[in-house]
GROMACS .gro file of C-alpha atoms in nm:
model
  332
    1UNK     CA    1   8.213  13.212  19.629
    2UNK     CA    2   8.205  12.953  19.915
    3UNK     CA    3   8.089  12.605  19.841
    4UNK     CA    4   7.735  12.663  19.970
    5UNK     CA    5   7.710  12.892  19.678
    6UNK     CA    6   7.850  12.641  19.433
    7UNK     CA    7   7.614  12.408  19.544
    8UNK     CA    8   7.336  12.603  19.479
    9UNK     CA    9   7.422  12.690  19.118
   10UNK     CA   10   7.561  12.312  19.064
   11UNK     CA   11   7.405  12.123  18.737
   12UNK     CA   12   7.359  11.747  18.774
   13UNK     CA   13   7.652  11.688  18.496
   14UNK     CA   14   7.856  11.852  18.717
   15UNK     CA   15   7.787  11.672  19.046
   16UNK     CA   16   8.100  11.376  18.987
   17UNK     CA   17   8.330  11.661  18.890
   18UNK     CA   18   8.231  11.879  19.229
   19UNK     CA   19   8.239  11.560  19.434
   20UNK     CA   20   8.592  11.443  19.341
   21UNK     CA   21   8.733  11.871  19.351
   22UNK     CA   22   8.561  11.862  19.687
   23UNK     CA   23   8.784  11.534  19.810
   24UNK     CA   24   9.095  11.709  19.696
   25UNK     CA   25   9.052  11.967  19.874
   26UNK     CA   26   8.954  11.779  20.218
   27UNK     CA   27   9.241  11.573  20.144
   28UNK     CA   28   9.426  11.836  20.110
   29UNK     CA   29   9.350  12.033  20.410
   30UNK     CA   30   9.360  11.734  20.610
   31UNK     CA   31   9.712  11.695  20.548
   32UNK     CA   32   9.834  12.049  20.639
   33UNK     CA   33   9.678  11.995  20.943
   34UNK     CA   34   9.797  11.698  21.005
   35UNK     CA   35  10.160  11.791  20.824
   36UNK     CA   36  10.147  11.491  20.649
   37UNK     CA   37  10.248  11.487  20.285
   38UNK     CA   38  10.018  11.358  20.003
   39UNK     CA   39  10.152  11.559  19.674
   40UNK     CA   40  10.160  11.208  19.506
   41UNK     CA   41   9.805  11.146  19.598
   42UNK     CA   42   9.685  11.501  19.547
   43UNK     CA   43   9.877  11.473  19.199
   44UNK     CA   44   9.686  11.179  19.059
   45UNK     CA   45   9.377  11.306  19.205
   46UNK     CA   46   9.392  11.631  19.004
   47UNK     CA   47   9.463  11.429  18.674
   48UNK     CA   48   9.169  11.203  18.762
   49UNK     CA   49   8.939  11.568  18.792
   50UNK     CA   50   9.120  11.702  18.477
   51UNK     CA   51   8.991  11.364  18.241
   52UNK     CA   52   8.688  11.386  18.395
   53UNK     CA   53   8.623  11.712  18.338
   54UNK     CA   54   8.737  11.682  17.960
   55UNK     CA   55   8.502  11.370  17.972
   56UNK     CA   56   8.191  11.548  18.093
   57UNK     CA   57   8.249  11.883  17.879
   58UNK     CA   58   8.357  11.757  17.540
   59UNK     CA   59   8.003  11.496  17.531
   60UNK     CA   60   7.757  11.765  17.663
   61UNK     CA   61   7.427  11.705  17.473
   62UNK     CA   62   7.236  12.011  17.307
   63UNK     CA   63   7.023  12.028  17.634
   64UNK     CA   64   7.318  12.056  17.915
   65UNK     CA   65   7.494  12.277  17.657
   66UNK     CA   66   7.155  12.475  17.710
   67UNK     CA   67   7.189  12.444  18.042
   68UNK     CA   68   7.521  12.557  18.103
   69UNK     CA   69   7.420  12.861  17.850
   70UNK     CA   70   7.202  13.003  18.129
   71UNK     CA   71   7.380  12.909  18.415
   72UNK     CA   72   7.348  13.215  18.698
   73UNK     CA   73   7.687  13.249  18.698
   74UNK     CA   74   7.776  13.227  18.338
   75UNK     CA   75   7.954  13.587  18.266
   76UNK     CA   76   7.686  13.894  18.134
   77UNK     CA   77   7.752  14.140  17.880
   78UNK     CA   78   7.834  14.413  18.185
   79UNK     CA   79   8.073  14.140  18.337
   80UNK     CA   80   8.275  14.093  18.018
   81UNK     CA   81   8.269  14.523  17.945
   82UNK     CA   82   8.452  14.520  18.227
   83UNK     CA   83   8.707  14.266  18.172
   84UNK     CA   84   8.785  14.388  17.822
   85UNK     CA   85   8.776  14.753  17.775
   86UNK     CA   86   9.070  15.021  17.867
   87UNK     CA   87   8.776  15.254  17.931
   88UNK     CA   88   8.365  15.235  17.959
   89UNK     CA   89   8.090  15.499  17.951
   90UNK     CA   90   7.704  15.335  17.946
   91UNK     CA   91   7.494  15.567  17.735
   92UNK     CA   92   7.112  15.569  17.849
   93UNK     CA   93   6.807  15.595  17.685
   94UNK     CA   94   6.582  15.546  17.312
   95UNK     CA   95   6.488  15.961  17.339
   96UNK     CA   96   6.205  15.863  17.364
   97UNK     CA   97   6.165  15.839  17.692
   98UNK     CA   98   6.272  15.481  17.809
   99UNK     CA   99   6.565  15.315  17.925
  100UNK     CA  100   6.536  14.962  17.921
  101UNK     CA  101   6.768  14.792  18.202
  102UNK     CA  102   6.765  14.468  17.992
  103UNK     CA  103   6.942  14.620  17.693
  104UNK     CA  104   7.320  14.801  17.827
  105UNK     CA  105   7.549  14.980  17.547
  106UNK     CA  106   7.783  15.273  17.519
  107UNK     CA  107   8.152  15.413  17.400
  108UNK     CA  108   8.434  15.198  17.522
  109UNK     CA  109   8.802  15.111  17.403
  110UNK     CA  110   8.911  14.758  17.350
  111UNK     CA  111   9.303  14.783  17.258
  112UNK     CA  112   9.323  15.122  17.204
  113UNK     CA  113   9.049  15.098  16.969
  114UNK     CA  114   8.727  15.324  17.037
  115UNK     CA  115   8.401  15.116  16.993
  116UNK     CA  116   8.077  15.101  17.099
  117UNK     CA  117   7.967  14.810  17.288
  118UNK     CA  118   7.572  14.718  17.363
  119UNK     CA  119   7.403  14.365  17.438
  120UNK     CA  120   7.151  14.201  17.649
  121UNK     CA  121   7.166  14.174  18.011
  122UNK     CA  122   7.072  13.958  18.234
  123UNK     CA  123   7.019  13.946  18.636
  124UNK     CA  124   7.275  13.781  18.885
  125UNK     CA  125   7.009  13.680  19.127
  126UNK     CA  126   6.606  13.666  19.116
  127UNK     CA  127   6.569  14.089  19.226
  128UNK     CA  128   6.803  14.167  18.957
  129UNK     CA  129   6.663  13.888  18.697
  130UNK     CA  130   6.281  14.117  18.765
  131UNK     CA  131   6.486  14.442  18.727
  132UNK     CA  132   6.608  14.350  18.346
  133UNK     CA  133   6.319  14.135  18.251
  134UNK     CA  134   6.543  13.841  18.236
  135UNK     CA  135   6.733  13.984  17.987
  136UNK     CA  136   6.428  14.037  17.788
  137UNK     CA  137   6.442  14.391  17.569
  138UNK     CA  138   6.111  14.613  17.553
  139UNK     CA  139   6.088  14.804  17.201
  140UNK     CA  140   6.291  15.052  17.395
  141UNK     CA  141   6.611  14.837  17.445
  142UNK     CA  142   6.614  14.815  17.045
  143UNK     CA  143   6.557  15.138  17.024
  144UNK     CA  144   6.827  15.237  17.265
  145UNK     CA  145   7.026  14.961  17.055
  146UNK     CA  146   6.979  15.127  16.712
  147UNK     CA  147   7.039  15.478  16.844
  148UNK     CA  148   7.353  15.383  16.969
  149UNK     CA  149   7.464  15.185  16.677
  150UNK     CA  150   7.355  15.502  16.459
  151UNK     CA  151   7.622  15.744  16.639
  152UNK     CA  152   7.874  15.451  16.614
  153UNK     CA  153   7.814  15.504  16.206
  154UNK     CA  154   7.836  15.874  16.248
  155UNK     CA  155   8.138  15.862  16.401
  156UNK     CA  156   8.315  15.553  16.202
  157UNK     CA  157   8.403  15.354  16.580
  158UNK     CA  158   8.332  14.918  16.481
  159UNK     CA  159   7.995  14.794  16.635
  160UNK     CA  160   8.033  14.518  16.895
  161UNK     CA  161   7.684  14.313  17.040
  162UNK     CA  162   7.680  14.049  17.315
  163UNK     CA  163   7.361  13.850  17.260
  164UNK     CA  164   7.228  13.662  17.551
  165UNK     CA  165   6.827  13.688  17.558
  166UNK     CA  166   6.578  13.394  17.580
  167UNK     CA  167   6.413  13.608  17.332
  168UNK     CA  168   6.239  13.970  17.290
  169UNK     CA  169   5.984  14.067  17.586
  170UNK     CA  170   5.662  13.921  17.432
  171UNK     CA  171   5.435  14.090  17.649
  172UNK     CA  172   5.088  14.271  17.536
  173UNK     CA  173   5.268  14.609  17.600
  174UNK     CA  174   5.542  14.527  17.399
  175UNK     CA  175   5.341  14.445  17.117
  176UNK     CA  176   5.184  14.776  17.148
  177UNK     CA  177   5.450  14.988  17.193
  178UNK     CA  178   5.609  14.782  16.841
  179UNK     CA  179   5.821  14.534  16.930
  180UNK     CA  180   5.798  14.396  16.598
  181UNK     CA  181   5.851  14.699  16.441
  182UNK     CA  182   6.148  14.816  16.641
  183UNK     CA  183   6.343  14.502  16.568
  184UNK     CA  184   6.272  14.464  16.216
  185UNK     CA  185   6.376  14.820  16.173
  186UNK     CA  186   6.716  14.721  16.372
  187UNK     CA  187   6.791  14.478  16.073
  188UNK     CA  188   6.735  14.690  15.805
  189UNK     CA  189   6.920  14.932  15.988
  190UNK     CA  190   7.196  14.683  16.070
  191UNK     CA  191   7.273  14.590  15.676
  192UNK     CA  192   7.400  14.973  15.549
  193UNK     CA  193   7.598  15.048  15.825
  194UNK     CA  194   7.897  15.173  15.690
  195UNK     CA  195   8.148  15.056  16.032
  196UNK     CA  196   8.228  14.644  16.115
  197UNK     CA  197   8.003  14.474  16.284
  198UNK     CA  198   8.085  14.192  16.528
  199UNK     CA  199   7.798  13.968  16.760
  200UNK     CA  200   7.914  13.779  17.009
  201UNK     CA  201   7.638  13.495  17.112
  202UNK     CA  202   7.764  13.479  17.500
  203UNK     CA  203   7.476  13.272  17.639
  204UNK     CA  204   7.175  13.210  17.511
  205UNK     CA  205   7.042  13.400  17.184
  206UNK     CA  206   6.686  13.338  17.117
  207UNK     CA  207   6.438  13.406  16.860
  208UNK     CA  208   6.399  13.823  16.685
  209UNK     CA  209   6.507  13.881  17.049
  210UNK     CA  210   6.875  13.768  16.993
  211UNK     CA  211   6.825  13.889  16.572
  212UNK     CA  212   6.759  14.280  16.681
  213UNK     CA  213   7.089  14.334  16.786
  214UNK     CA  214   7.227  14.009  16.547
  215UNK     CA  215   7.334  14.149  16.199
  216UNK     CA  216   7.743  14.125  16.135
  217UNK     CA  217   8.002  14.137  15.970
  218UNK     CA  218   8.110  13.842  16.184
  219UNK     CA  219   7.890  13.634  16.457
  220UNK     CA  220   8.071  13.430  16.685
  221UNK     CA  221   7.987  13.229  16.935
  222UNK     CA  222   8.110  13.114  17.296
  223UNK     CA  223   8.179  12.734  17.283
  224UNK     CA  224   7.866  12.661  17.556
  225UNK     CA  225   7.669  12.945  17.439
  226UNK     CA  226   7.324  12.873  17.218
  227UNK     CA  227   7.126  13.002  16.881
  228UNK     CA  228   6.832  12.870  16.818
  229UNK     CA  229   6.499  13.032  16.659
  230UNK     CA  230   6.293  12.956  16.976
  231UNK     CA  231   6.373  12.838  17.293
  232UNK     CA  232   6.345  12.420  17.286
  233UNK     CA  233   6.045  12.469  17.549
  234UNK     CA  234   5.858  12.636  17.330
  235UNK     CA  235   5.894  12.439  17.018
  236UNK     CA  236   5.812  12.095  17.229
  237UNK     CA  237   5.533  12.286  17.355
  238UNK     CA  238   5.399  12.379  16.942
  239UNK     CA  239   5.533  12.037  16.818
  240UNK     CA  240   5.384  11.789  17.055
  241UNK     CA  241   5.202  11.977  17.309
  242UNK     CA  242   5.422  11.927  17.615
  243UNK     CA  243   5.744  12.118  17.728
  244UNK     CA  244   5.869  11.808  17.860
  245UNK     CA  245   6.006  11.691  17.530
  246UNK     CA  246   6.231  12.006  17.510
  247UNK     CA  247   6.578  11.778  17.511
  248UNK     CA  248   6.389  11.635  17.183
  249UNK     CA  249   6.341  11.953  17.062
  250UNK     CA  250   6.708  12.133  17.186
  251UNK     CA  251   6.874  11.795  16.958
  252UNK     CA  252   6.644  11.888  16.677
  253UNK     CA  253   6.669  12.227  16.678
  254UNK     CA  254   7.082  12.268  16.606
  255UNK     CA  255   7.115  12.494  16.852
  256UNK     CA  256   7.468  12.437  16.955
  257UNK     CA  257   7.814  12.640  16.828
  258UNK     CA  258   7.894  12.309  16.660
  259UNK     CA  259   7.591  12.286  16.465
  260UNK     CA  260   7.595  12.630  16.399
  261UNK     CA  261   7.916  12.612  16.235
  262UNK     CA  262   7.864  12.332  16.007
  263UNK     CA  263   7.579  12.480  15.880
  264UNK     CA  264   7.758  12.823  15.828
  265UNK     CA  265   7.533  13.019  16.031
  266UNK     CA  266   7.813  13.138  16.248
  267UNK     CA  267   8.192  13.193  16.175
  268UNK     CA  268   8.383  13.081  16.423
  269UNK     CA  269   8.364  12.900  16.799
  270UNK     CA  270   8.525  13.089  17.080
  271UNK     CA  271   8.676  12.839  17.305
  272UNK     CA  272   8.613  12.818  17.691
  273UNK     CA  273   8.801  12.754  18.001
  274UNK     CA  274   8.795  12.324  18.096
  275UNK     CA  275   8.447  12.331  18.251
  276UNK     CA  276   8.291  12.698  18.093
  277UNK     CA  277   8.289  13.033  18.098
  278UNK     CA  278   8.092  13.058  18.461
  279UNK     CA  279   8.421  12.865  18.639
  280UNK     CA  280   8.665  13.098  18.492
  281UNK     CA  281   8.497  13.400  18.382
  282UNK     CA  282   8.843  13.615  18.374
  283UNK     CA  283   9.031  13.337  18.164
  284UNK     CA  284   8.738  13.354  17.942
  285UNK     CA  285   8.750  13.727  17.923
  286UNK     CA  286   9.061  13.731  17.799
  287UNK     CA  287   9.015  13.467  17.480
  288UNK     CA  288   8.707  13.654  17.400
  289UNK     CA  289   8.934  13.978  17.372
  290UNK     CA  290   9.175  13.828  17.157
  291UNK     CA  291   8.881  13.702  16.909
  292UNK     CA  292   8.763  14.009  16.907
  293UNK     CA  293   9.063  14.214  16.850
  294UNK     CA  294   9.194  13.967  16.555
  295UNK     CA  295   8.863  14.014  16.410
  296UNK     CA  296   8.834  14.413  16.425
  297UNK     CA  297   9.192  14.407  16.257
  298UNK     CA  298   9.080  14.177  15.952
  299UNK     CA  299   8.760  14.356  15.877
  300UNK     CA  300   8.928  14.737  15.950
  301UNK     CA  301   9.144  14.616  15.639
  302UNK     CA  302   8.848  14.562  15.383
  303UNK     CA  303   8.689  14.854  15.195
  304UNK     CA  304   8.342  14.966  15.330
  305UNK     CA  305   8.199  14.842  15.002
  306UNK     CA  306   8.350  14.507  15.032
  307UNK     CA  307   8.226  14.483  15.389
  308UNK     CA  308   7.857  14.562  15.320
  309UNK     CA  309   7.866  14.298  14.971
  310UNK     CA  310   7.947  14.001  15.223
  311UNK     CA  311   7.746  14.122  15.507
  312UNK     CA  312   7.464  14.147  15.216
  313UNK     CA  313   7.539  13.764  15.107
  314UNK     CA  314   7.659  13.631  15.442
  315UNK     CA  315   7.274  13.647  15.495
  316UNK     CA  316   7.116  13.518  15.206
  317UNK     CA  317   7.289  13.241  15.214
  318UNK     CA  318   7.144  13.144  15.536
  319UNK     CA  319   6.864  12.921  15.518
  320UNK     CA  320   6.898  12.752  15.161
  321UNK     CA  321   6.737  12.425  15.129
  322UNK     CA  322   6.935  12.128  15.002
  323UNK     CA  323   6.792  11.787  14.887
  324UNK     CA  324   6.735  11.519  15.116
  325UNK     CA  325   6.946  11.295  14.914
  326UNK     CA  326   7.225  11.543  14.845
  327UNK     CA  327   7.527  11.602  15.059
  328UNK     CA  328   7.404  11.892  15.288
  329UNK     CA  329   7.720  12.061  15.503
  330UNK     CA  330   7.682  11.943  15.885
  331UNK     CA  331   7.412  11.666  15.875
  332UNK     CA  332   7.494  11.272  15.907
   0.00000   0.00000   0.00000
């Protein structure tokens, strides 16, 4: 990618940090053609981009972490398929009659381990963004979703989802081809499977959208990724009647990996490369395989009754109300 293209997908927190890499690298290439040496001042240069990159990343707000969750270049469920598996066939179709483009799955093998793999996927650029809906699933996609998950059951191979969906498509056809229907049926569906479950939030899970394919044994989430029950537009739109508050909203909402896990709504943070997942999607890759792997051996261990008990009370757990004045996990 040349820096043309960097510009174009640049974020405003991330304008010191690509000014200062982009003086290095001047520096640097004025020197070699000058043959002058300046490892000393390329040295302390590369420190200074290193703190400020720590700087900028580790006091990201709930809005740039949103931000940064959708970023164009941020890795897609395909991307990471790729990166992880030994070996990858994409299975196509609900059978009854639609394949939705938005929702990818099929038999792969992470570690010598056959799975299947599905999750939401997004476009790289606008053509491909209108191709997939945005990474918004019809009531095909979950029905592709379930179907798949089904022969993963048959077959005893571990369930792995990549969420990253700004939420279900909400158009008038989906509702009447049964969007609602379809996911809610994915849930119920999701809860006896027999095999371990793992979901991955990658990006940005929103709403029943990111919940149809959501039900685990474990859910994880990238360290920039997002959760949230609606995307912080909408609920400054409902709230107060104007998008514009939607950095309100994103802070109110919890929708951050942090949040998440203090409230024990997730189970654990996958880390990310110093400045995300979209500047080093290979290095990211290969932490998210590890996570993965680790957790497939743990819950392979338990009995299939023990799985489904926690699974069963993972859930109900989430969403208990606690007293103002008591000591509720995560809130100051």
């Amino acid at each position: 990618m040349n820096k043309n293209e960097r510009r174009v997908f640049l974020l405003d927190f991330e304008k010191p940090l690509w000014e200062l890499e982009a003086r290095i690298e001047q520096i640097r290439r004025l020197a070699k053609e000058n043959n002058v040496d300046v490892t000393e001042q390329i040295t302390q240069l590369g420190n200074r981009a290193e703190n400020l990159r720590r700087e900028i990343f580790n006091g990201l707000t709930p809005s740039q972490r949103l931000q940064l969750a959708r970023h164009p270049r941020r890795p897609s469920t395909l991307d990471y398929i790729q990166s992880i598996t030994d070996e990858w066939i994409e299975l196509h179709g609900d059978r009854g009659g639609y394949d939705d483009p938005a929702l990818v799955g099929g038999i792969a093998r992470i570690g010598g381990r056959p799975v299947v793999i599905l999750g939401h996927q997004k476009g790289r650029d606008t053509k491909d963004n209108v191709a997939r809906n945005f990474g918004m699933p019809a009531p095909g996609g979950y029905r592709k979703a379930i179907r798949l998950m089904e022969h993963a059951n048959q077959f005893f191979m571990p369930i792995l989802t990549f969420i990253d969906t700004p939420g279900a498509w909400a158009g008038v056809e989906a509702e009447k081809l049964g969007q609602g229907e379809a996911i809610a049926f994915n849930l119920r569906r999701m809860f006896s499977f027999d095999v371990p479950i793992i979901c991955t939030v990658i990006g940005e899970g929103g709403s029943g959208g990111a919940l149809g394919i959501g039900v685990g044994d474990r859910i994880l989430m990238l360290e920039h990724s997002v959760y949230t029950v609606a995307t912080p537009e909408a609920c400054a739109a409902i709230l107060w009647k104007d998008a514009k508050k939607s950095s309100q909203a994103a802070t109110a909402l919890k929708i951050t990996a942090n949040d998440l896990k203090r409230l024990n709504i997730i189970d654990s943070i996958i880390p990310e490369p110093s400045g995300g997942a979209h500047v080093k999607p290979l290095e990211t890759a290969v932490i998210l395989k590890k996570v993965l792997l680790q957790n497939l051996d743990e819950l392979s261990s338990s009995t299939i009754k023990t799985r489904k008990e926690l699974r069963y009370e993972k859930f109900r757990k989430i969403g208990i109300f606690f007293d103002p004045g008591s000591d509720c996990p995560g809130y100051q």
